[in-house]
Amino acid sequence: MLLALLLNVGLAVMGAGIGAGLVALGAGLGIGRIGGQAMESIARQPEAGGRIQTAMIIAAALIEGVALFGVVVCLLIALNVAGIAA
């Protein structure tokens, strides 16, 4: 009984850790893609560089916010399952 409970808690914490890692990986890939495409767009149309850069920064900030929210949710799940948080 205790072994099954510990196994379930361990699997839940491991799943939350994997989820947090996937969120960070996805955010990194997304921001990298935005940066690459923005540089390509600025190279094609240099006169639109200011507008492209502004849109790129706003999109990167939104992705970063969603990623932070996802990591916090995963960590809260891990702490709650492990019994550390109330």
Coordinates of N, CA and C in Angstrom, one line a residue:
M1 N 0.8 -1.2 0.0 CA 0.0 0.0 0.0 C 0.9 1.3 0.0
L2 N 1.8 1.3 0.9 CA 2.7 2.5 1.0 C 3.6 2.5 -0.3
L3 N 4.0 1.4 -0.8 CA 4.8 1.4 -2.0 C 4.0 1.9 -3.2
A4 N 2.8 1.5 -3.3 CA 1.9 2.0 -4.4 C 1.7 3.5 -4.3
L5 N 1.5 4.0 -3.1 CA 1.3 5.4 -2.9 C 2.6 6.2 -3.3
L6 N 3.7 5.7 -2.8 CA 5.0 6.4 -3.2 C 5.3 6.3 -4.7
L7 N 4.9 5.2 -5.3 CA 5.1 5.1 -6.7 C 4.2 6.1 -7.5
N8 N 3.0 6.2 -7.0 CA 2.1 7.2 -7.7 C 2.5 8.6 -7.5
V9 N 3.0 9.0 -6.3 CA 3.5 10.3 -6.0 C 4.8 10.5 -6.9
G10 N 5.7 9.6 -7.0 CA 6.9 9.7 -7.8 C 6.5 9.9 -9.3
L11 N 5.6 9.2 -9.8 CA 5.2 9.3 -11.2 C 4.5 10.7 -11.4
A12 N 3.8 11.1 -10.5 CA 3.1 12.5 -10.6 C 4.2 13.6 -10.6
V13 N 5.1 13.5 -9.8 CA 6.2 14.5 -9.7 C 7.1 14.4 -11.0
M14 N 7.3 13.2 -11.4 CA 8.1 13.1 -12.7 C 7.3 13.6 -13.9
G15 N 6.1 13.4 -13.9 CA 5.2 13.9 -15.0 C 5.2 15.4 -15.0
A16 N 5.1 16.0 -13.8 CA 5.1 17.4 -13.7 C 6.5 18.0 -14.1
G17 N 7.5 17.3 -13.8 CA 8.9 17.8 -14.2 C 9.0 17.7 -15.7
I18 N 8.6 16.6 -16.3 CA 8.6 16.5 -17.8 C 7.8 17.5 -18.4
G19 N 6.6 17.8 -17.9 CA 5.7 18.9 -18.4 C 6.4 20.2 -18.4
A20 N 7.1 20.5 -17.3 CA 7.8 21.8 -17.1 C 8.9 21.9 -18.2
G21 N 9.6 20.8 -18.4 CA 10.7 20.8 -19.4 C 10.1 21.0 -20.8
L22 N 9.0 20.4 -21.1 CA 8.4 20.5 -22.4 C 7.9 21.9 -22.7
V23 N 7.4 22.6 -21.6 CA 7.0 24.0 -21.7 C 8.2 24.9 -22.0
A24 N 9.3 24.7 -21.3 CA 10.4 25.5 -21.5 C 11.0 25.2 -22.9
L25 N 11.0 24.0 -23.4 CA 11.5 23.6 -24.7 C 10.7 24.3 -25.8
G26 N 9.4 24.2 -25.6 CA 8.4 24.8 -26.6 C 8.6 26.3 -26.7
A27 N 8.8 26.9 -25.5 CA 8.9 28.4 -25.5 C 10.2 28.8 -26.2
G28 N 11.3 28.1 -25.9 CA 12.6 28.4 -26.6 C 12.5 28.2 -28.1
L29 N 11.9 27.1 -28.5 CA 11.7 26.9 -30.0 C 10.8 28.0 -30.6
G30 N 9.8 28.4 -29.9 CA 8.9 29.4 -30.4 C 9.6 30.8 -30.6
I31 N 10.3 31.2 -29.5 CA 10.9 32.5 -29.5 C 12.1 32.4 -30.6
G32 N 12.8 31.3 -30.7 CA 13.8 31.2 -31.7 C 13.3 31.3 -33.1
R33 N 12.1 30.7 -33.3 CA 11.5 30.8 -34.7 C 11.0 32.2 -34.9
I34 N 10.5 32.9 -33.9 CA 10.0 34.3 -34.1 C 11.2 35.2 -34.5
G35 N 12.3 35.0 -33.8 CA 13.5 35.8 -34.0 C 14.1 35.6 -35.4
G36 N 14.1 34.3 -35.8 CA 14.6 34.0 -37.2 C 13.8 34.5 -38.3
Q37 N 12.5 34.4 -38.1 CA 11.6 34.9 -39.2 C 11.6 36.4 -39.2
A38 N 11.7 37.0 -38.0 CA 11.8 38.5 -38.0 C 13.0 39.0 -38.7
M39 N 14.2 38.3 -38.5 CA 15.4 38.7 -39.2 C 15.3 38.6 -40.7
E40 N 14.7 37.5 -41.1 CA 14.4 37.2 -42.5 C 13.5 38.3 -43.1
S41 N 12.5 38.7 -42.4 CA 11.6 39.7 -42.8 C 12.2 41.1 -42.9
I42 N 13.1 41.4 -42.0 CA 13.8 42.7 -42.0 C 14.8 42.7 -43.1
A43 N 15.4 41.6 -43.4 CA 16.3 41.5 -44.5 C 15.6 41.7 -45.9
R44 N 14.4 41.2 -46.0 CA 13.6 41.4 -47.2 C 13.1 42.8 -47.4
Q45 N 12.6 43.4 -46.2 CA 12.1 44.8 -46.3 C 12.7 45.6 -45.1
P46 N 13.8 46.2 -45.3 CA 14.5 46.9 -44.2 C 13.7 48.1 -43.7
E47 N 12.8 48.7 -44.6 CA 12.1 49.9 -44.2 C 11.0 49.5 -43.2
A48 N 10.6 48.2 -43.1 CA 9.6 47.8 -42.1 C 10.2 47.2 -40.9
G49 N 11.5 47.5 -40.7 CA 12.2 46.9 -39.5 C 11.6 47.2 -38.2
G50 N 11.3 48.5 -38.0 CA 10.8 48.9 -36.7 C 9.5 48.3 -36.3
R51 N 8.6 48.2 -37.3 CA 7.3 47.5 -37.0 C 7.4 46.0 -36.8
I52 N 8.3 45.4 -37.5 CA 8.6 44.0 -37.4 C 9.2 43.7 -36.0
Q53 N 10.1 44.5 -35.6 CA 10.8 44.3 -34.3 C 9.8 44.5 -33.2
T54 N 8.9 45.5 -33.3 CA 7.9 45.7 -32.2 C 7.0 44.5 -32.1
A55 N 6.5 44.0 -33.2 CA 5.7 42.8 -33.2 C 6.4 41.6 -32.7
M56 N 7.7 41.5 -33.0 CA 8.5 40.3 -32.5 C 8.6 40.4 -31.0
I57 N 8.9 41.5 -30.5 CA 9.1 41.7 -29.0 C 7.8 41.4 -28.3
I58 N 6.7 41.9 -28.8 CA 5.4 41.6 -28.2 C 5.0 40.1 -28.2
A59 N 5.3 39.5 -29.3 CA 5.0 38.0 -29.5 C 5.9 37.2 -28.5
A60 N 7.1 37.6 -28.5 CA 8.1 36.9 -27.6 C 7.7 37.0 -26.1
A61 N 7.2 38.2 -25.7 CA 6.8 38.4 -24.4 C 5.6 37.6 -24.0
L62 N 4.6 37.5 -25.0 CA 3.4 36.7 -24.7 C 3.8 35.2 -24.6
I63 N 4.7 34.7 -25.5 CA 5.1 33.3 -25.4 C 5.8 33.1 -24.0
E64 N 6.7 34.0 -23.6 CA 7.4 33.9 -22.4 C 6.4 33.9 -21.2
G65 N 5.4 34.7 -21.2 CA 4.3 34.7 -20.2 C 3.6 33.4 -20.1
V66 N 3.2 32.8 -21.2 CA 2.5 31.5 -21.2 C 3.4 30.4 -20.7
A67 N 4.7 30.5 -21.1 CA 5.6 29.5 -20.7 C 5.8 29.5 -19.2
L68 N 5.9 30.7 -18.6 CA 6.1 30.9 -17.2 C 4.9 30.4 -16.5
F69 N 3.7 30.6 -17.0 CA 2.5 30.1 -16.4 C 2.5 28.6 -16.4
G70 N 2.9 28.0 -17.5 CA 2.9 26.5 -17.6 C 3.9 25.9 -16.6
V71 N 5.1 26.5 -16.5 CA 6.0 26.0 -15.6 C 5.5 26.1 -14.1
V72 N 4.9 27.2 -13.8 CA 4.4 27.4 -12.4 C 3.3 26.4 -12.1
V73 N 2.4 26.1 -13.1 CA 1.4 25.1 -12.9 C 2.0 23.8 -12.7
C74 N 3.0 23.4 -13.5 CA 3.6 22.1 -13.3 C 4.3 22.0 -11.9
L75 N 5.0 23.0 -11.5 CA 5.6 23.0 -10.2 C 4.6 22.9 -9.1
L76 N 3.5 23.6 -9.2 CA 2.5 23.6 -8.2 C 1.8 22.2 -8.1
I77 N 1.6 21.5 -9.2 CA 1.1 20.2 -9.2 C 2.1 19.2 -8.5
A78 N 3.4 19.4 -8.8 CA 4.4 18.5 -8.2 C 4.4 18.7 -6.7
L79 N 4.4 20.0 -6.3 CA 4.5 20.3 -4.8 C 3.2 19.8 -4.1
N80 N 2.1 20.0 -4.8 CA 0.8 19.6 -4.2 C 0.7 18.1 -4.0
V81 N 1.1 17.4 -5.0 CA 1.1 15.9 -5.0 C 2.0 15.4 -4.0
A82 N 3.2 16.0 -3.9 CA 4.2 15.5 -2.9 C 3.8 15.9 -1.5
G83 N 2.9 16.8 -1.3 CA 2.4 17.1 0.0 C 3.2 18.3 0.7
I84 N 4.0 19.0 -0.1 CA 4.8 20.0 0.4 C 4.0 21.3 0.5
A85 N 3.2 21.6 -0.5 CA 2.4 22.8 -0.5 C 1.0 22.5 0.2
A86 N 0.4 23.5 0.8 CA -0.9 23.3 1.4 C -2.0 23.4 0.4

